[in-house]
Amino acid sequence: MHDFLSSGTVITTTCLPLLIFSVLGGMVLCKRQISEQFVIRMTSLCTMTGFFFALTASFAVLLGLQTSTVWDLGTWYDIGDYHFHLVFVLDWISLPALLTATFLIGIVGHFSSRYLHRDNGFLRFFLIYLLFSAGMGFVILGGNLDLVFLGWELVGFSSALLIGFYQARVSPVRNGVQAFSYYRICDLGLLLAAAIWHEELQTTTFATLDHVLSNGSYIAPTFLGAALVFAAMGKSAQIPFSSWLPRAMEGPTPSSAIFYGALSVHAGAYLLIRSEPILQTSQTLPVAIVLIGITTSLYATIVGRTRHDVKSTLAYAAMAQVGLIFVEIGLGFETLALCHLIGHSLFRSWQFLRAPSFLHEYKELKLSPSGTTWLNRAIPHSLQTWAYRQALTDFHLESAISAFIIKPFFAVGRFLDRLEQRWTDRIDGSHRPYTNSPRGLPADSPTTITSYHKEQLR
Amino acid sequence: MTLPSMIVIALGLALATTALSTLPAKGGRYSLSWSPLAIVFIILALLTGFSHPQLHAEKEALAAGMDFPLLLFLCFLTFVGFGLNLIAPRGQHGRWHRFQISFLCATTILFVATADTRVMLGAWILSLVPTFLDDTEGGVKWRGIQYPAFFAYQILSLSMFIVAIAILHTEIETTQGLLTYNIHHFAAQLMIPETSSFIAGGALVVAVFARQGLFPFHAGVVSLASRAPMSYTIPYLVSQSGFLLFAMLGKHVVKDLLEHGGGAIYAFSAASAIYFALLTLVQTNIRRFWVYLTRIGSTLVPVFYAAAHHTATTGVLLSSLALLVSVAGFGATIWMVERRTGLTTCAQEQGLAQSMPILSGMFLIFGICCVNAPLTLGFVTEDLLLHGVMENMPMQAIPMLIGFAIGGIAVYRFYTKLFLGKAEFFTGKRDLFHRERIGLAMMLAVLICLGLVPRALIQPTAALTNAKAAPPLVEF
């Protein structure tokens, strides 16, 4: 029973979504017509079984029928001293988070089945949604950093695809690229942490972390912890990697709810809760985490007050709450942080799902209380005006990153590209325009596409 | 059945396909007839090889040690060649496309399979012949040097290769009285003077760098990819994985050079990963974007030279195979986009996903496979590579990782430029044909299946690379 519950929980939350994704993807590739009902049934099967197993396992642990489990499936591959273990952990950290995740994934999936009814991208949404479900399963249940990284990548990739869901518009597409860029840069931290973790501690398994750290002295826990914090900051939209979160609201409401209200934005905090023993070996890291959290909370609170659309307001509110969760982690209150994470996930996703109908019902949105409050009286008017102006422009955070990092980076790239093209043209002797036909015709010649049309007529 | 006979049969089939593809058959059907046979044959050979006790034991002879990587490469190359033949367009220039694909595959098999450096040189020169030809209304005609930049770097590479072989041949004859052109003997040489070894090693490194299109010898490959038909460019880039096997043998030749400058070589090339990633990010030309993306992966070659740990070496070997399939698949999707739209540059969003949704998905999937997506073979090999490099060059792992990270951003950005946005110019359905779906699905299945079950590749390869870490024991 014990093994059945553990294995069932792991399989239904990680492998089953991938299996259904493969089935649906294969049907698309074979040009089979897939009805909305079929997609809904498959997704419901996946989410309901995952929730059932997560609920049963949680009750089993709660009632003392089962202790925390580390389910070791052996090695995926190994070479010499290096092993990639398939280890899943079901304990007091992962089970509540998993229960919340499967519950919300099911709820939002059901919401989406109606919200996106008859939308052209219905199937595409659910394919990406299944990928996300599997990724979250690996992140939550992963018993070592390697598996967490695998899920982490899937979550980031699916997130970027759903931001650009309304692909006929340019703005969501570009916002998706920005979000993916932040994810990708910050994922370097996680990859580096995994590599250092292997080298220093010979294992990346969370369950043995306390034991390993207490049995030796290691030179790199601060660097390792810093890499983890770097990765967490990107996923959880902490300063200075926060500008992608409001832009991510371009995606459909269900994806905003599940990604940026509930699960994806909390993945960074979850990682830090998991890695708490490493963070506590350093004296500077907890301080840094607290400072990051406080700064982000203040920033998000002030900027969020200047926003006039409900989803942006909720995005900044979520950012502020995640900042507070970071503060709790930095202060060592991981249980409190976990409870805060779960409560915030449930509440915020409800708010996101309610947002479109809320506006419809109330016709207007009151953004600020009428009259003066004690805060208005305490803060000088000039300071309020200055803060308001700065908040309207996000305190120039995004423009600073664009001006000092992104634009120079692209400028250097374009300069190098021009040098490359000049060098290649010089060696080639003369600049001949690129052609894509063996006969050397210009690329836009009608004859370059005759092969396609001939194929169609066969 | 021995390995040499397997190679002869595979090569014969490839050459037969090449010859048949030139016949005026109906739609070039003959060119596909050999591929299923070859695939079945290679699979049988692989299964036979797995059960061969020698592959599970410590290696004493370099020749036998090449069996498993060589078998893998043959299998992958044949598979990719079959897929590309399926994907190649029919119609007026179809035979020319399939001829180039099959011919490149055949010459690559010959290059990789032989141990005689003279035959290797011949195969190498033969592989360049299609760049002098062009298919016109009146048939295939000689055009001379069509891609001067590419030709210049090939001449450089060939020259350095000849210099290295000449030095090694002369020194071995002088010091050991052995007249040989066998590359296994060159790789096993222990007694030639250090100066000669240094010069030969340097020449070989330049030859490999120029052939693989590594910084700063990449302009030739970029020029080729920008201007030559994709039916030549894709197999050419794919064949670079075969040259890695050649580099594997050359590792012992360059050991003296590596003792003095290995770290510098690696650091320089690791930094070039960032350089190529940056160029990939800013591209608007579709072909140049693709070739710069493949250059990021090619920076693994210096890692191979400089890495002492067999985990890294195994990672590089298997990564080259993963890249072989990813590059071919990604190039094939670009080829399909070109044939359907005639697009060469992409500065603004084109919205092609509305008319070719499955092609857009395949483009994205193969693109991220080129930068080691999770659950694919590339992810496993990158993991091995990273941990192997961290053993003795931890700081130099960072540029490599940054290169792949930026490469991933570049792929997604280019995908959005090409396929997302509002479709203004390209409307109507132009999605994949049945044969194209099969070709791409095959390649994707290989990447995913081997990514899920990588043990089958890792353990035999690791056993061989571990044995190769020791000095070779071939006796003359």
Coordinates of C-alpha atoms in Angstrom, one line a residue, chain A residues 18 28-31 75-80 82 84 146 149-150 153-154 157 160-161 164 167-170 173-174 176-177 180-181 184-185 188 191-192 194-196 198-199 409-410 412-414 416-417 420-421 423-424 427-430 432 434-436 438-440 443-444 448-449 451-456 458, chain B residues 90 93 134-135 137 146 148-149 153 218-219 223 226-227 275 278-279 281-283 287-288 292 310-311 314 338-340 342 344 348-349 353 358 362 364 368 371 374-375 379-380 383-384 386-387 390-391 401-402 404-406 408-409 412-413 416 420-422 429-430 433 435 437 441 451-452 454-455 458-459 462:
Chain A
L18 CA 3.8 13.6 -20.4
V28 CA -1.8 16.0 -34.2
L29 CA 1.2 14.8 -36.2
C30 CA -0.9 12.1 -37.8
K31 CA -3.5 14.8 -38.8
T75 CA 19.9 5.8 -11.7
W76 CA 18.7 7.1 -15.0
Y77 CA 22.3 6.9 -16.1
D78 CA 25.7 6.8 -14.5
I79 CA 29.3 7.0 -15.5
G80 CA 32.2 6.5 -13.2
Y82 CA 28.7 10.5 -11.5
F84 CA 21.8 10.8 -12.1
D146 CA 18.8 17.3 -11.2
F149 CA 16.1 21.3 -13.0
L150 CA 14.3 19.1 -15.5
E153 CA 13.0 23.9 -17.7
L154 CA 9.6 22.5 -18.7
F157 CA 9.3 26.8 -21.5
A160 CA 6.8 31.5 -22.3
L161 CA 4.6 29.7 -24.8
G164 CA 2.5 34.4 -26.4
Q167 CA 0.0 34.9 -31.3
A168 CA -1.7 37.1 -33.9
R169 CA -0.8 40.1 -31.7
V170 CA 2.8 41.3 -31.6
V173 CA 4.7 37.4 -28.5
R174 CA 7.4 39.9 -27.6
G176 CA 6.9 35.9 -24.1
V177 CA 10.4 36.3 -25.5
F180 CA 11.8 33.4 -21.6
S181 CA 15.0 35.4 -21.7
R184 CA 16.9 31.2 -19.4
I185 CA 19.5 33.5 -17.8
L188 CA 22.1 29.1 -15.4
L191 CA 22.5 24.4 -13.6
L192 CA 25.7 25.7 -12.0
A194 CA 23.6 21.3 -9.7
A195 CA 27.2 21.0 -11.0
I196 CA 28.8 22.5 -7.9
H198 CA 27.7 17.2 -7.4
E199 CA 31.3 18.1 -7.1
F409 CA 24.6 43.6 -25.8
F410 CA 22.7 43.7 -29.0
V412 CA 27.9 44.6 -29.8
G413 CA 26.3 41.6 -31.5
R414 CA 25.2 43.6 -34.5
L416 CA 30.3 41.7 -34.8
D417 CA 27.7 40.5 -37.3
E420 CA 31.5 38.9 -40.1
Q421 CA 29.5 39.8 -43.2
W423 CA 34.9 39.5 -44.0
T424 CA 32.9 36.8 -45.7
I427 CA 36.8 36.4 -49.2
D428 CA 33.9 35.6 -51.5
G429 CA 35.2 38.3 -53.8
S430 CA 31.9 40.1 -54.5
R432 CA 26.2 38.1 -54.4
Y434 CA 21.7 34.9 -51.1
T435 CA 19.6 32.5 -53.1
N436 CA 17.8 29.4 -52.1
P438 CA 20.2 25.6 -57.0
R439 CA 19.7 27.6 -60.1
G440 CA 20.8 30.8 -58.5
A443 CA 14.9 34.2 -53.3
D444 CA 11.6 35.9 -54.1
T448 CA 11.5 29.1 -56.0
I449 CA 8.2 27.9 -54.7
S451 CA 8.4 22.6 -56.0
Y452 CA 5.9 23.1 -53.3
H453 CA 3.0 23.8 -55.6
K454 CA 3.9 20.9 -57.8
E455 CA 3.9 18.7 -54.8
Q456 CA 0.4 19.9 -53.9
R458 CA 0.4 15.4 -57.2
Chain B
R90 CA 10.4 16.3 -55.6
H93 CA 15.6 19.5 -59.0
D134 CA 25.1 23.1 -60.4
D135 CA 21.9 21.7 -61.7
E137 CA 18.0 23.4 -67.3
Q146 CA 31.0 28.8 -56.5
P148 CA 35.2 31.0 -52.5
A149 CA 35.2 31.5 -48.8
Y153 CA 39.0 27.4 -45.6
H218 CA 34.1 29.6 -39.3
A219 CA 33.6 32.1 -42.2
S223 CA 29.4 31.4 -46.4
S226 CA 24.2 31.2 -46.6
R227 CA 24.6 30.4 -50.3
Y275 CA 30.6 34.8 -29.4
L278 CA 25.7 36.4 -29.5
L279 CA 25.7 36.3 -33.3
L281 CA 20.8 36.2 -31.2
V282 CA 21.1 39.2 -33.4
Q283 CA 20.5 37.4 -36.8
R287 CA 20.4 30.5 -42.8
R288 CA 23.0 32.5 -40.9
Y292 CA 25.7 30.2 -36.0
H310 CA 36.3 10.5 -19.4
T311 CA 32.9 11.8 -18.4
T314 CA 31.8 10.6 -23.3
E338 CA 12.2 28.4 -47.6
R339 CA 10.5 26.2 -50.1
R340 CA 7.1 27.3 -49.0
G342 CA 11.0 32.0 -50.3
T344 CA 15.5 34.6 -46.4
Q348 CA 9.5 41.4 -38.3
E349 CA 7.0 38.9 -37.2
A353 CA 2.2 29.5 -37.7
I358 CA 2.9 21.6 -37.4
M362 CA 8.8 21.1 -35.4
L364 CA 10.7 25.0 -32.2
I368 CA 15.6 23.7 -28.6
V371 CA 20.5 23.7 -27.4
P374 CA 15.1 18.5 -21.4
L375 CA 14.0 14.9 -22.0
F379 CA 20.1 17.2 -22.2
V380 CA 21.8 14.0 -21.0
D383 CA 24.8 17.0 -18.2
L384 CA 27.7 14.6 -18.7
L386 CA 29.2 19.8 -17.6
H387 CA 30.1 17.4 -14.8
M390 CA 33.8 20.7 -13.7
E391 CA 36.2 18.0 -12.6
L401 CA 26.7 27.2 -20.3
I402 CA 26.2 30.9 -21.1
F404 CA 23.8 27.4 -24.7
A405 CA 21.6 29.6 -22.6
I406 CA 21.8 32.5 -25.1
G408 CA 18.1 28.9 -26.4
I409 CA 16.9 32.5 -26.2
Y412 CA 12.8 31.1 -29.2
R413 CA 13.2 34.7 -30.4
T416 CA 8.5 34.1 -32.7
L420 CA 4.1 34.2 -34.6
G421 CA 2.5 37.6 -35.2
K422 CA -0.1 38.4 -37.7
K429 CA -2.5 26.1 -45.6
R430 CA 1.1 25.1 -46.4
F433 CA 3.4 16.7 -46.4
R435 CA 6.6 12.2 -46.1
R437 CA 6.1 14.4 -41.2
A441 CA 9.0 12.4 -36.7
G451 CA 17.1 10.8 -24.2
L452 CA 14.7 8.7 -22.1
P454 CA 20.5 6.9 -22.6
R455 CA 22.1 4.0 -20.8
I458 CA 26.5 5.8 -22.3
Q459 CA 27.9 2.6 -20.8
A462 CA 32.2 5.3 -21.3

